[in-house]
Amino acid sequence: MNIIIALLCVLTNQVISQTEDIFPAKILAQQTIISENSDLYVTCTTLGRKKDSSVHVYLLVNGCGIQNLTQKQDQSDTLFTISSASLHHSGNYSCVYSPNHYTLSEVAKKGDDIIQILVIANFLPADISIVGSSTVHEGDYVEFQCTVSQHLHTLGGCKFIYAYLRKNVTILQVQVFNVSQMLTTFIIDGAVLRDSGHYSCIVLPSKCFYEHEHTVHGTNKVFLQVKGKAL
Ligand SMILES: *[C@@H]1O[C@H](CO)[C@@H](O)[C@H](O)[C@H]1NC(C)=O
Ligand SMILES: *[C@@H]1O[C@H](CO)[C@@H](O)[C@H](O)[C@H]1NC(C)=O
Ligand SMILES: *[C@@H]1O[C@H](CO)[C@@H](O)[C@H](O)[C@H]1NC(C)=O
């Protein structure tokens, strides 16, 4: 669906880009890197442009119109909101305006300037492998290696994020994932029969781990002691 819209947009771009009364506007965003499901706010501004009437302001992504709003003559800023942004909202944003109304597919055109918005995934499946044999004996040491092969975007250049080891749908372990190394390991020290199963690894690119984080978690602690089997 998105591909079809993008194609239509490219085609109309070639036909309509001569439209005389669509003008570029400036674009501003508070944040250009946001996490998935958070709201994206961008402002299109016609500040310094002479307007004889109210205008229609269009927000474009990669040259395609996605939203429009009316701006009164005495206003210069129009705030656009994309609620609960998803990964496909990443792209190059720009703004145009016109005294006349156009459909979103008609405004295909570059704005005055472009800002690149990146939406960071909350969960990403990672590659998982077992170091050594995937058949082990009870009591054996098992090491899972979890890696990400594509470039990983994180919030604010975060260096460490979280990763989960899951067995089917259950989260078994949480680890810190080193973004520069693109690797983390999970260990089962002393496998038992019920550890057999399907394991997967999930990384959380929008969830930054700060090295001093573990020291701020208050006072609720509990100590568990395991003794040998009672007779
Ligand atoms: C967005 O702009 C950047 C820099 O100009 C460019 O490298 C990139 O390919 C553009 N992305 C899209 C989807 O057009
Ligand atoms: C665990 O996942 C595997 C494959 O993903 C599936 O075949 C199996 O039925 C699942 N087991 C449970 C208990 O959900
Ligand atoms: C993270 O990876 C980098 C690059 O491999 C390495 O230099 C650094 O020591 C690693 N940090 C930790 C805490 O493992």
mmCIF file of C-alpha atoms and ligand atoms in Angstrom:
data_model
loop_
_atom_site.group_PDB
_atom_site.id
_atom_site.type_symbol
_atom_site.label_atom_id
_atom_site.label_comp_id
_atom_site.label_asym_id
_atom_site.label_seq_id
_atom_site.Cartn_x
_atom_site.Cartn_y
_atom_site.Cartn_z
ATOM 1 C CA MET A 1 0.000 0.000 0.000
ATOM 2 C CA ASN A 2 2.755 2.425 1.002
ATOM 3 C CA ILE A 3 4.721 1.468 -2.090
ATOM 4 C CA ILE A 4 1.716 2.219 -4.292
ATOM 5 C CA ILE A 5 1.248 5.619 -2.661
ATOM 6 C CA ALA A 6 4.962 6.349 -3.023
ATOM 7 C CA LEU A 7 4.852 5.384 -6.703
ATOM 8 C CA LEU A 8 1.779 7.509 -7.349
ATOM 9 C CA CYS A 9 3.528 10.304 -5.567
ATOM 10 C CA VAL A 10 6.649 10.016 -7.725
ATOM 11 C CA LEU A 11 4.538 9.974 -10.880
ATOM 12 C CA THR A 12 2.440 12.967 -9.902
ATOM 13 C CA ASN A 13 5.615 14.676 -8.734
ATOM 14 C CA GLN A 14 6.831 14.712 -12.320
ATOM 15 C CA VAL A 15 3.511 15.983 -13.654
ATOM 16 C CA ILE A 16 2.619 18.598 -11.068
ATOM 17 C CA SER A 17 5.957 19.919 -9.926
ATOM 18 C CA GLN A 18 5.366 22.928 -12.166
ATOM 19 C CA THR A 19 2.337 23.953 -10.082
ATOM 20 C CA GLU A 20 2.895 27.663 -9.674
ATOM 21 C CA ASP A 21 1.085 28.425 -6.450
ATOM 22 C CA ILE A 22 2.624 25.824 -4.152
ATOM 23 C CA PHE A 23 5.400 27.422 -2.138
ATOM 24 C CA PRO A 24 8.044 25.924 0.104
ATOM 25 C CA ALA A 25 7.828 26.548 3.861
ATOM 26 C CA LYS A 26 10.341 25.978 6.617
ATOM 27 C CA ILE A 27 10.128 22.977 8.889
ATOM 28 C CA LEU A 28 11.096 22.613 12.536
ATOM 29 C CA ALA A 29 11.053 19.604 14.825
ATOM 30 C CA GLN A 30 11.836 19.375 18.513
ATOM 31 C CA GLN A 31 13.184 15.864 18.114
ATOM 32 C CA THR A 32 14.423 14.185 14.974
ATOM 33 C CA ILE A 33 14.994 10.807 16.585
ATOM 34 C CA ILE A 34 12.029 9.329 18.412
ATOM 35 C CA SER A 35 11.076 5.903 19.626
ATOM 36 C CA GLU A 36 8.354 3.854 18.008
ATOM 37 C CA ASN A 37 4.820 4.581 19.312
ATOM 38 C CA SER A 38 5.750 8.012 20.608
ATOM 39 C CA ASP A 39 4.177 11.133 19.109
ATOM 40 C CA LEU A 40 6.001 13.124 16.488
ATOM 41 C CA TYR A 41 5.548 16.901 16.380
ATOM 42 C CA VAL A 42 6.713 19.026 13.498
ATOM 43 C CA THR A 43 6.000 22.664 12.808
ATOM 44 C CA CYS A 44 5.699 24.160 9.360
ATOM 45 C CA THR A 45 6.416 27.851 9.394
ATOM 46 C CA THR A 46 5.632 30.504 6.808
ATOM 47 C CA LEU A 47 7.350 33.175 8.907
ATOM 48 C CA GLY A 48 8.650 35.979 6.722
ATOM 49 C CA ARG A 49 6.423 35.021 3.794
ATOM 50 C CA LYS A 50 3.837 37.454 2.568
ATOM 51 C CA LYS A 51 0.352 35.971 2.626
ATOM 52 C CA ASP A 52 -2.774 37.662 1.303
ATOM 53 C CA SER A 53 -5.161 35.137 2.793
ATOM 54 C CA SER A 54 -5.271 32.035 4.894
ATOM 55 C CA VAL A 55 -3.289 29.214 3.326
ATOM 56 C CA HIS A 56 -3.269 25.443 3.218
ATOM 57 C CA VAL A 57 -0.132 23.970 4.754
ATOM 58 C CA TYR A 58 1.008 20.501 3.726
ATOM 59 C CA LEU A 59 3.390 18.187 5.503
ATOM 60 C CA LEU A 60 5.386 15.971 3.141
ATOM 61 C CA VAL A 61 7.420 12.838 3.753
ATOM 62 C CA ASN A 62 9.934 11.986 1.048
ATOM 63 C CA GLY A 63 8.160 14.492 -1.193
ATOM 64 C CA CYS A 64 4.653 13.058 -0.649
ATOM 65 C CA GLY A 65 1.886 14.916 1.138
ATOM 66 C CA ILE A 66 0.676 13.155 4.282
ATOM 67 C CA GLN A 67 -1.311 15.802 6.187
ATOM 68 C CA ASN A 68 -2.716 19.241 5.607
ATOM 69 C CA LEU A 69 -4.035 21.992 7.824
ATOM 70 C CA THR A 70 -5.327 25.484 7.265
ATOM 71 C CA GLN A 71 -3.266 28.405 8.514
ATOM 72 C CA LYS A 72 -4.973 31.719 9.186
ATOM 73 C CA GLN A 73 -3.532 34.818 7.564
ATOM 74 C CA ASP A 74 -2.214 36.224 10.855
ATOM 75 C CA GLN A 75 -0.550 32.935 11.828
ATOM 76 C CA SER A 76 2.826 31.713 10.689
ATOM 77 C CA ASP A 77 3.281 28.379 12.500
ATOM 78 C CA THR A 78 1.263 25.213 12.005
ATOM 79 C CA LEU A 79 1.891 22.235 14.262
ATOM 80 C CA PHE A 80 1.439 18.771 12.808
ATOM 81 C CA THR A 81 1.151 15.741 15.045
ATOM 82 C CA ILE A 82 1.754 12.162 14.063
ATOM 83 C CA SER A 83 0.401 10.130 16.957
ATOM 84 C CA SER A 84 2.058 6.894 17.832
ATOM 85 C CA ALA A 85 4.635 6.970 15.051
ATOM 86 C CA SER A 86 5.649 3.674 13.496
ATOM 87 C CA LEU A 87 8.887 2.694 11.795
ATOM 88 C CA HIS A 88 7.603 3.659 8.355
ATOM 89 C CA HIS A 89 7.292 7.259 9.550
ATOM 90 C CA SER A 90 11.071 7.543 9.267
ATOM 91 C CA GLY A 91 12.010 9.745 6.332
ATOM 92 C CA ASN A 92 12.718 13.218 5.020
ATOM 93 C CA TYR A 93 10.090 15.723 6.085
ATOM 94 C CA SER A 94 9.355 19.026 4.428
ATOM 95 C CA CYS A 95 6.530 21.558 4.183
ATOM 96 C CA VAL A 96 4.792 23.475 1.426
ATOM 97 C CA TYR A 97 1.848 25.857 1.447
ATOM 98 C CA SER A 98 -0.609 27.220 -1.043
ATOM 99 C CA PRO A 99 -3.499 29.677 -1.055
ATOM 100 C CA ASN A 100 -5.403 26.997 -2.959
ATOM 101 C CA HIS A 101 -6.521 23.616 -1.812
ATOM 102 C CA TYR A 102 -4.875 20.548 -3.290
ATOM 103 C CA THR A 103 -5.271 16.891 -2.494
ATOM 104 C CA LEU A 104 -2.348 15.317 -0.682
ATOM 105 C CA SER A 105 -1.224 13.473 -3.802
ATOM 106 C CA GLU A 106 -1.169 16.713 -5.785
ATOM 107 C CA VAL A 107 1.290 18.544 -3.561
ATOM 108 C CA ALA A 108 4.212 16.231 -4.275
ATOM 109 C CA LYS A 109 7.068 18.676 -4.149
ATOM 110 C CA LYS A 110 10.181 19.440 -2.153
ATOM 111 C CA GLY A 111 9.907 21.943 0.666
ATOM 112 C CA ASP A 112 12.269 24.753 1.551
ATOM 113 C CA ASP A 113 14.358 22.544 3.728
ATOM 114 C CA ILE A 114 14.266 18.954 4.805
ATOM 115 C CA ILE A 115 14.626 17.355 8.182
ATOM 116 C CA GLN A 116 15.385 13.724 8.506
ATOM 117 C CA ILE A 117 13.254 11.954 11.104
ATOM 118 C CA LEU A 118 14.231 8.577 12.407
ATOM 119 C CA VAL A 119 11.825 6.333 14.307
ATOM 120 C CA ILE A 120 13.688 3.840 16.490
ATOM 121 C CA ALA A 121 12.261 0.345 16.885
ATOM 122 C CA ASN A 122 11.130 -0.760 20.337
ATOM 123 C CA PHE A 123 11.727 -4.444 19.619
ATOM 124 C CA LEU A 124 13.887 -6.053 16.979
ATOM 125 C CA PRO A 125 14.473 -9.743 16.476
ATOM 126 C CA ALA A 126 18.185 -10.501 16.613
ATOM 127 C CA ASP A 127 20.217 -13.438 15.315
ATOM 128 C CA ILE A 128 20.798 -16.124 17.865
ATOM 129 C CA SER A 129 23.172 -19.073 17.879
ATOM 130 C CA ILE A 130 24.434 -21.595 20.365
ATOM 131 C CA VAL A 131 28.171 -21.609 20.961
ATOM 132 C CA GLY A 132 29.102 -25.248 20.389
ATOM 133 C CA SER A 133 26.660 -28.089 20.044
ATOM 134 C CA SER A 134 22.905 -27.604 20.273
ATOM 135 C CA THR A 135 22.641 -30.930 22.038
ATOM 136 C CA VAL A 136 24.000 -30.860 25.561
ATOM 137 C CA HIS A 137 23.803 -32.990 28.660
ATOM 138 C CA GLU A 138 22.276 -32.158 32.027
ATOM 139 C CA GLY A 139 24.607 -29.984 34.023
ATOM 140 C CA ASP A 140 26.386 -28.612 30.935
ATOM 141 C CA TYR A 141 27.243 -24.973 30.368
ATOM 142 C CA VAL A 142 25.266 -23.448 27.488
ATOM 143 C CA GLU A 143 26.132 -20.157 25.847
ATOM 144 C CA PHE A 144 23.812 -18.335 23.454
ATOM 145 C CA GLN A 145 25.230 -15.605 21.285
ATOM 146 C CA CYS A 146 22.899 -12.847 20.151
ATOM 147 C CA THR A 147 23.971 -10.503 17.352
ATOM 148 C CA VAL A 148 22.482 -7.884 15.050
ATOM 149 C CA SER A 149 23.824 -7.750 11.502
ATOM 150 C CA GLN A 150 22.250 -4.538 10.195
ATOM 151 C CA HIS A 151 23.166 -1.081 11.474
ATOM 152 C CA LEU A 152 21.395 -0.427 14.741
ATOM 153 C CA HIS A 153 19.897 3.001 15.386
ATOM 154 C CA THR A 154 19.475 3.856 19.049
ATOM 155 C CA LEU A 155 18.062 6.863 20.872
ATOM 156 C CA GLY A 156 20.597 9.628 21.364
ATOM 157 C CA GLY A 157 23.567 7.498 20.312
ATOM 158 C CA CYS A 158 23.007 5.207 23.260
ATOM 159 C CA LYS A 159 25.913 2.735 23.586
ATOM 160 C CA PHE A 160 24.193 -0.004 25.530
ATOM 161 C CA ILE A 161 20.650 -1.246 25.153
ATOM 162 C CA TYR A 162 18.730 -4.203 26.532
ATOM 163 C CA ALA A 163 18.325 -7.637 25.023
ATOM 164 C CA TYR A 164 16.019 -10.499 26.010
ATOM 165 C CA LEU A 165 16.534 -14.204 25.764
ATOM 166 C CA ARG A 166 13.152 -15.764 25.167
ATOM 167 C CA LYS A 167 12.118 -19.357 25.292
ATOM 168 C CA ASN A 168 9.026 -19.432 23.133
ATOM 169 C CA VAL A 169 7.050 -16.495 24.544
ATOM 170 C CA THR A 170 8.619 -16.386 27.996
ATOM 171 C CA ILE A 171 11.400 -13.926 28.746
ATOM 172 C CA LEU A 172 14.079 -15.894 30.556
ATOM 173 C CA GLN A 173 16.999 -13.490 30.815
ATOM 174 C CA VAL A 174 17.718 -9.823 30.255
ATOM 175 C CA GLN A 175 21.195 -8.684 29.238
ATOM 176 C CA VAL A 176 22.982 -5.525 28.292
ATOM 177 C CA PHE A 177 23.666 -5.376 24.559
ATOM 178 C CA ASN A 178 26.844 -3.568 23.511
ATOM 179 C CA VAL A 179 25.874 -1.519 20.449
ATOM 180 C CA SER A 180 29.445 -1.033 19.176
ATOM 181 C CA GLN A 181 30.142 -4.735 19.483
ATOM 182 C CA MET A 182 26.618 -5.676 18.280
ATOM 183 C CA LEU A 183 26.759 -8.673 20.534
ATOM 184 C CA THR A 184 25.627 -10.089 23.816
ATOM 185 C CA THR A 185 25.723 -13.544 25.365
ATOM 186 C CA PHE A 186 23.289 -15.429 27.554
ATOM 187 C CA ILE A 187 24.416 -18.296 29.735
ATOM 188 C CA ILE A 188 22.655 -21.255 31.230
ATOM 189 C CA ASP A 189 25.126 -22.684 33.703
ATOM 190 C CA GLY A 190 23.995 -26.203 34.461
ATOM 191 C CA ALA A 191 21.336 -27.135 31.940
ATOM 192 C CA VAL A 192 18.376 -29.189 33.125
ATOM 193 C CA LEU A 193 15.980 -31.282 31.000
ATOM 194 C CA ARG A 194 13.267 -28.652 30.959
ATOM 195 C CA ASP A 195 15.678 -26.159 29.310
ATOM 196 C CA SER A 196 15.087 -27.963 25.999
ATOM 197 C CA GLY A 197 13.132 -25.768 23.615
ATOM 198 C CA HIS A 198 13.044 -22.941 21.108
ATOM 199 C CA TYR A 199 15.100 -19.885 22.047
ATOM 200 C CA SER A 200 15.106 -16.471 20.451
ATOM 201 C CA CYS A 201 16.700 -13.115 21.128
ATOM 202 C CA ILE A 202 15.079 -9.681 21.008
ATOM 203 C CA VAL A 203 16.923 -6.375 21.259
ATOM 204 C CA LEU A 204 15.290 -3.155 22.481
ATOM 205 C CA PRO A 205 16.928 -0.311 20.500
ATOM 206 C CA SER A 206 14.807 2.416 22.114
ATOM 207 C CA LYS A 207 15.635 1.274 25.645
ATOM 208 C CA CYS A 208 18.958 2.727 26.685
ATOM 209 C CA PHE A 209 20.954 1.125 29.476
ATOM 210 C CA TYR A 210 22.973 3.589 31.542
ATOM 211 C CA GLU A 211 25.945 2.078 33.306
ATOM 212 C CA HIS A 212 25.068 3.571 36.699
ATOM 213 C CA GLU A 213 21.392 2.618 36.365
ATOM 214 C CA HIS A 214 21.575 -0.396 38.663
ATOM 215 C CA THR A 215 22.647 1.758 41.610
ATOM 216 C CA VAL A 216 19.472 3.852 41.660
ATOM 217 C CA HIS A 217 16.958 1.084 42.177
ATOM 218 C CA GLY A 218 16.059 1.560 45.837
ATOM 219 C CA THR A 219 16.111 -0.940 48.629
ATOM 220 C CA ASN A 220 13.912 -3.886 47.811
ATOM 221 C CA LYS A 221 16.230 -6.845 47.858
ATOM 222 C CA VAL A 222 15.749 -10.441 48.743
ATOM 223 C CA PHE A 223 18.265 -13.185 49.358
ATOM 224 C CA LEU A 224 17.620 -16.736 48.242
ATOM 225 C CA GLN A 225 19.695 -19.628 49.467
ATOM 226 C CA VAL A 226 19.464 -22.997 47.750
ATOM 227 C CA LYS A 227 20.569 -26.013 49.769
ATOM 228 C CA GLY A 228 20.999 -29.635 48.784
ATOM 229 C CA LYS A 229 17.907 -31.824 48.479
ATOM 230 C CA ALA A 230 16.104 -32.452 51.804
ATOM 231 C CA LEU A 231 16.170 -36.149 52.749
HETATM 232 C C1 LIG B 1 16.778 11.704 2.921
HETATM 233 O O1 LIG B 1 17.811 12.646 2.769
HETATM 234 C C2 LIG B 1 19.107 12.107 2.915
HETATM 235 C C3 LIG B 1 20.105 13.259 2.898
HETATM 236 O O2 LIG B 1 19.773 14.212 1.964
HETATM 237 C C4 LIG B 1 19.336 11.092 1.816
HETATM 238 O O3 LIG B 1 20.623 10.526 1.952
HETATM 239 C C5 LIG B 1 18.278 10.011 1.919
HETATM 240 O O4 LIG B 1 18.425 9.088 0.868
HETATM 241 C C6 LIG B 1 16.887 10.598 1.890
HETATM 242 N N1 LIG B 1 15.917 9.543 2.172
HETATM 243 C C7 LIG B 1 14.843 9.333 1.431
HETATM 244 C C8 LIG B 1 13.964 8.210 1.843
HETATM 245 O O5 LIG B 1 14.580 10.006 0.455
HETATM 246 C C1 LIG B 2 7.371 -23.064 20.937
HETATM 247 O O1 LIG B 2 7.727 -22.562 19.621
HETATM 248 C C2 LIG B 2 7.816 -23.577 18.641
HETATM 249 C C3 LIG B 2 8.330 -22.981 17.349
HETATM 250 O O2 LIG B 2 8.413 -21.607 17.404
HETATM 251 C C4 LIG B 2 6.467 -24.257 18.489
HETATM 252 O O3 LIG B 2 6.560 -25.284 17.522
HETATM 253 C C5 LIG B 2 6.027 -24.836 19.827
HETATM 254 O O4 LIG B 2 4.729 -25.368 19.711
HETATM 255 C C6 LIG B 2 6.031 -23.754 20.905
HETATM 256 N N1 LIG B 2 5.737 -24.371 22.185
HETATM 257 C C7 LIG B 2 4.913 -23.845 23.071
HETATM 258 C C8 LIG B 2 4.768 -24.582 24.356
HETATM 259 O O5 LIG B 2 4.290 -22.817 22.848
HETATM 260 C C1 LIG B 3 31.669 -2.681 23.886
HETATM 261 O O1 LIG B 3 32.253 -2.930 22.628
HETATM 262 C C2 LIG B 3 33.395 -2.140 22.345
HETATM 263 C C3 LIG B 3 33.835 -2.432 20.913
HETATM 264 O O2 LIG B 3 34.028 -3.803 20.680
HETATM 265 C C4 LIG B 3 34.497 -2.447 23.358
HETATM 266 O O3 LIG B 3 35.625 -1.650 23.118
HETATM 267 C C5 LIG B 3 33.950 -2.194 24.779
HETATM 268 O O4 LIG B 3 34.904 -2.575 25.727
HETATM 269 C C6 LIG B 3 32.659 -2.968 24.995
HETATM 270 N N1 LIG B 3 32.127 -2.582 26.309
HETATM 271 C C7 LIG B 3 31.756 -3.483 27.213
HETATM 272 C C8 LIG B 3 31.276 -2.940 28.517
HETATM 273 O O5 LIG B 3 31.786 -4.674 27.007
#
